[in-house]
PDB file of C-alpha atoms in Angstrom:
ATOM      1  CA  UNK A  10      48.589 122.904 236.236  1.00 53.00           C
ATOM      2  CA  UNK A  11      50.370 120.022 238.142  1.00 60.00           C
ATOM      3  CA  UNK A  12      53.501 119.158 239.513  1.00 64.00           C
ATOM      4  CA  UNK A  13      56.170 120.410 241.478  1.00 65.00           C
ATOM      5  CA  UNK A  14      56.724 123.315 238.765  1.00 71.00           C
ATOM      6  CA  UNK A  15      52.802 124.074 239.010  1.00 72.00           C
ATOM      7  CA  UNK A  16      53.495 124.408 242.862  1.00 72.00           C
ATOM      8  CA  UNK A  17      56.153 127.017 242.752  1.00 77.00           C
ATOM      9  CA  UNK A  18      54.033 128.998 240.036  1.00 85.00           C
ATOM     10  CA  UNK A  19      50.924 128.882 241.453  1.00 86.00           C
ATOM     11  CA  UNK A  20      52.502 130.043 245.116  1.00 86.00           C
ATOM     12  CA  UNK A  21      54.701 132.810 243.687  1.00 89.00           C
ATOM     13  CA  UNK A  22      51.994 134.192 241.121  1.00 90.00           C
ATOM     14  CA  UNK A  23      49.742 134.140 244.585  1.00 91.00           C
ATOM     15  CA  UNK A  24      52.661 136.101 246.594  1.00 90.00           C
ATOM     16  CA  UNK A  25      52.858 138.371 243.464  1.00 90.00           C
ATOM     17  CA  UNK A  26      49.191 139.515 242.862  1.00 90.00           C
ATOM     18  CA  UNK A  27      48.915 139.774 246.605  1.00 91.00           C
ATOM     19  CA  UNK A  28      51.477 143.041 246.318  1.00 91.00           C
ATOM     20  CA  UNK A  29      49.522 144.329 243.196  1.00 85.00           C
ATOM     21  CA  UNK A  30      46.129 145.536 244.281  1.00 80.00           C
ATOM     22  CA  UNK A  31      47.194 145.814 247.666  1.00 80.00           C
ATOM     23  CA  UNK A  32      45.223 146.340 250.160  1.00 87.00           C
ATOM     24  CA  UNK A  33      42.710 143.968 248.432  1.00 90.00           C
ATOM     25  CA  UNK A  34      43.968 140.761 249.553  1.00 93.00           C
ATOM     26  CA  UNK A  35      44.572 137.485 247.591  1.00 94.00           C
ATOM     27  CA  UNK A  36      45.245 133.924 248.753  1.00 95.00           C
ATOM     28  CA  UNK A  37      44.769 130.552 247.221  1.00 93.00           C
ATOM     29  CA  UNK A  38      43.545 127.152 248.384  1.00 92.00           C
ATOM     30  CA  UNK A  39      45.000 124.580 246.716  1.00 88.00           C
ATOM     31  CA  UNK A  40      42.371 121.550 247.256  1.00 86.00           C
ATOM     32  CA  UNK A  41      43.427 118.043 247.283  1.00 81.00           C
ATOM     33  CA  UNK A  42      40.961 114.612 246.458  1.00 80.00           C
ATOM     34  CA  UNK A  43      37.452 116.292 247.989  1.00 84.00           C
ATOM     35  CA  UNK A  44      34.595 114.022 249.290  1.00 83.00           C
ATOM     36  CA  UNK A  45      31.424 114.942 247.406  1.00 83.00           C
ATOM     37  CA  UNK A  46      28.777 112.804 246.094  1.00 81.00           C
ATOM     38  CA  UNK A  47      29.977 114.387 242.817  1.00 82.00           C
ATOM     39  CA  UNK A  48      33.786 112.967 243.396  1.00 77.00           C
ATOM     40  CA  UNK A  49      32.297 109.639 244.104  1.00 72.00           C
ATOM     41  CA  UNK A  50      29.908 108.904 241.532  1.00 75.00           C
ATOM     42  CA  UNK A  51      32.327 107.601 239.044  1.00 75.00           C
ATOM     43  CA  UNK A  52      33.612 105.334 241.270  1.00 72.00           C
ATOM     44  CA  UNK A  53      30.552 103.781 241.885  1.00 74.00           C
ATOM     45  CA  UNK A  54      30.330 100.958 244.743  1.00 76.00           C
ATOM     46  CA  UNK A  55      33.945 101.545 245.069  1.00 73.00           C
ATOM     47  CA  UNK A  56      33.898 104.743 246.436  1.00 75.00           C
ATOM     48  CA  UNK A  57      34.225 104.001 249.838  1.00 79.00           C
ATOM     49  CA  UNK A  58      36.850 101.462 249.658  1.00 82.00           C
ATOM     50  CA  UNK A  59      38.679 103.994 247.196  1.00 80.00           C
ATOM     51  CA  UNK A  60      38.272 106.339 250.345  1.00 81.00           C
ATOM     52  CA  UNK A  61      39.598 103.650 252.893  1.00 86.00           C
ATOM     53  CA  UNK A  62      42.341 103.506 250.774  1.00 85.00           C
ATOM     54  CA  UNK A  63      42.886 107.352 250.501  1.00 83.00           C
ATOM     55  CA  UNK A  64      42.888 107.714 254.560  1.00 85.00           C
ATOM     56  CA  UNK A  65      45.306 104.850 255.043  1.00 88.00           C
ATOM     57  CA  UNK A  66      47.834 106.750 252.649  1.00 85.00           C
ATOM     58  CA  UNK A  67      47.645 110.190 253.744  1.00 85.00           C
ATOM     59  CA  UNK A  68      49.188 111.681 256.989  1.00 84.00           C
ATOM     60  CA  UNK A  69      46.317 113.000 258.819  1.00 80.00           C
ATOM     61  CA  UNK A  70      43.903 109.812 257.893  1.00 84.00           C
ATOM     62  CA  UNK A  71      41.345 111.938 256.812  1.00 85.00           C
ATOM     63  CA  UNK A  72      39.545 112.590 253.500  1.00 86.00           C
ATOM     64  CA  UNK A  73      38.781 116.510 252.918  1.00 89.00           C
ATOM     65  CA  UNK A  74      35.096 117.070 252.665  1.00 90.00           C
ATOM     66  CA  UNK A  75      33.200 120.193 251.785  1.00 91.00           C
ATOM     67  CA  UNK A  76      32.895 121.706 255.080  1.00 94.00           C
ATOM     68  CA  UNK A  77      36.998 121.528 255.469  1.00 93.00           C
ATOM     69  CA  UNK A  78      36.761 124.056 252.179  1.00 92.00           C
ATOM     70  CA  UNK A  79      34.479 125.732 253.714  1.00 94.00           C
ATOM     71  CA  UNK A  80      36.163 126.255 257.050  1.00 95.00           C
ATOM     72  CA  UNK A  81      39.623 127.592 255.024  1.00 95.00           C
ATOM     73  CA  UNK A  82      37.623 129.523 253.119  1.00 95.00           C
ATOM     74  CA  UNK A  83      35.688 131.489 255.853  1.00 96.00           C
ATOM     75  CA  UNK A  84      38.725 131.760 257.570  1.00 96.00           C
ATOM     76  CA  UNK A  85      40.713 133.008 254.964  1.00 95.00           C
ATOM     77  CA  UNK A  86      37.861 136.169 254.167  1.00 94.00           C
ATOM     78  CA  UNK A  87      37.972 136.983 257.600  1.00 96.00           C
ATOM     79  CA  UNK A  88      41.326 137.107 259.269  1.00 95.00           C
ATOM     80  CA  UNK A  89      42.569 140.368 257.525  1.00 93.00           C
ATOM     81  CA  UNK A  90      46.018 139.591 258.267  1.00 93.00           C
ATOM     82  CA  UNK A  91      46.290 136.876 255.982  1.00 94.00           C
ATOM     83  CA  UNK A  92      47.425 137.778 252.134  1.00 93.00           C
ATOM     84  CA  UNK A  93      49.687 136.058 249.415  1.00 93.00           C
ATOM     85  CA  UNK A  94      49.035 132.561 251.195  1.00 93.00           C
ATOM     86  CA  UNK A  95      48.820 129.598 249.265  1.00 91.00           C
ATOM     87  CA  UNK A  96      46.619 126.654 251.681  1.00 91.00           C
ATOM     88  CA  UNK A  97      47.313 123.310 250.910  1.00 87.00           C
ATOM     89  CA  UNK A  98      44.041 121.326 251.912  1.00 87.00           C
ATOM     90  CA  UNK A  99      44.043 117.817 251.539  1.00 82.00           C
ATOM     91  CA  UNK A 100      44.828 115.724 254.634  1.00 81.00           C
ATOM     92  CA  UNK A 101      48.871 115.953 253.559  1.00 79.00           C
ATOM     93  CA  UNK A 102      48.295 114.925 250.174  1.00 75.00           C
ATOM     94  CA  UNK A 103      51.241 117.421 249.057  1.00 74.00           C
ATOM     95  CA  UNK A 104      53.463 115.292 251.395  1.00 77.00           C
ATOM     96  CA  UNK A 105      52.826 111.876 250.253  1.00 77.00           C
ATOM     97  CA  UNK A 106      54.699 110.864 246.980  1.00 77.00           C
ATOM     98  CA  UNK A 107      52.244 110.118 244.319  1.00 66.00           C
TER      99      UNK A 107
END
């Protein structure tokens, strides 16, 4: 799912699912580009130049990595007060026009 309608649909679905199986918690992680060896492999030697372009375009000025994903996942699992949320993780990619 992509685009604005998909974002609204995912957020609504997550919120609805959080109500259905309560007290089971439901949260959604919506990652942007995540810098991993696998994501860099199609870019070959140009991967670092592409990451620099991406960094320059992001409000946070940093490309998300696996550690960032893991930190968010652990937070969502450990904080029992969090349910029905959609967490955009991508250095602010959702704020920048594509």
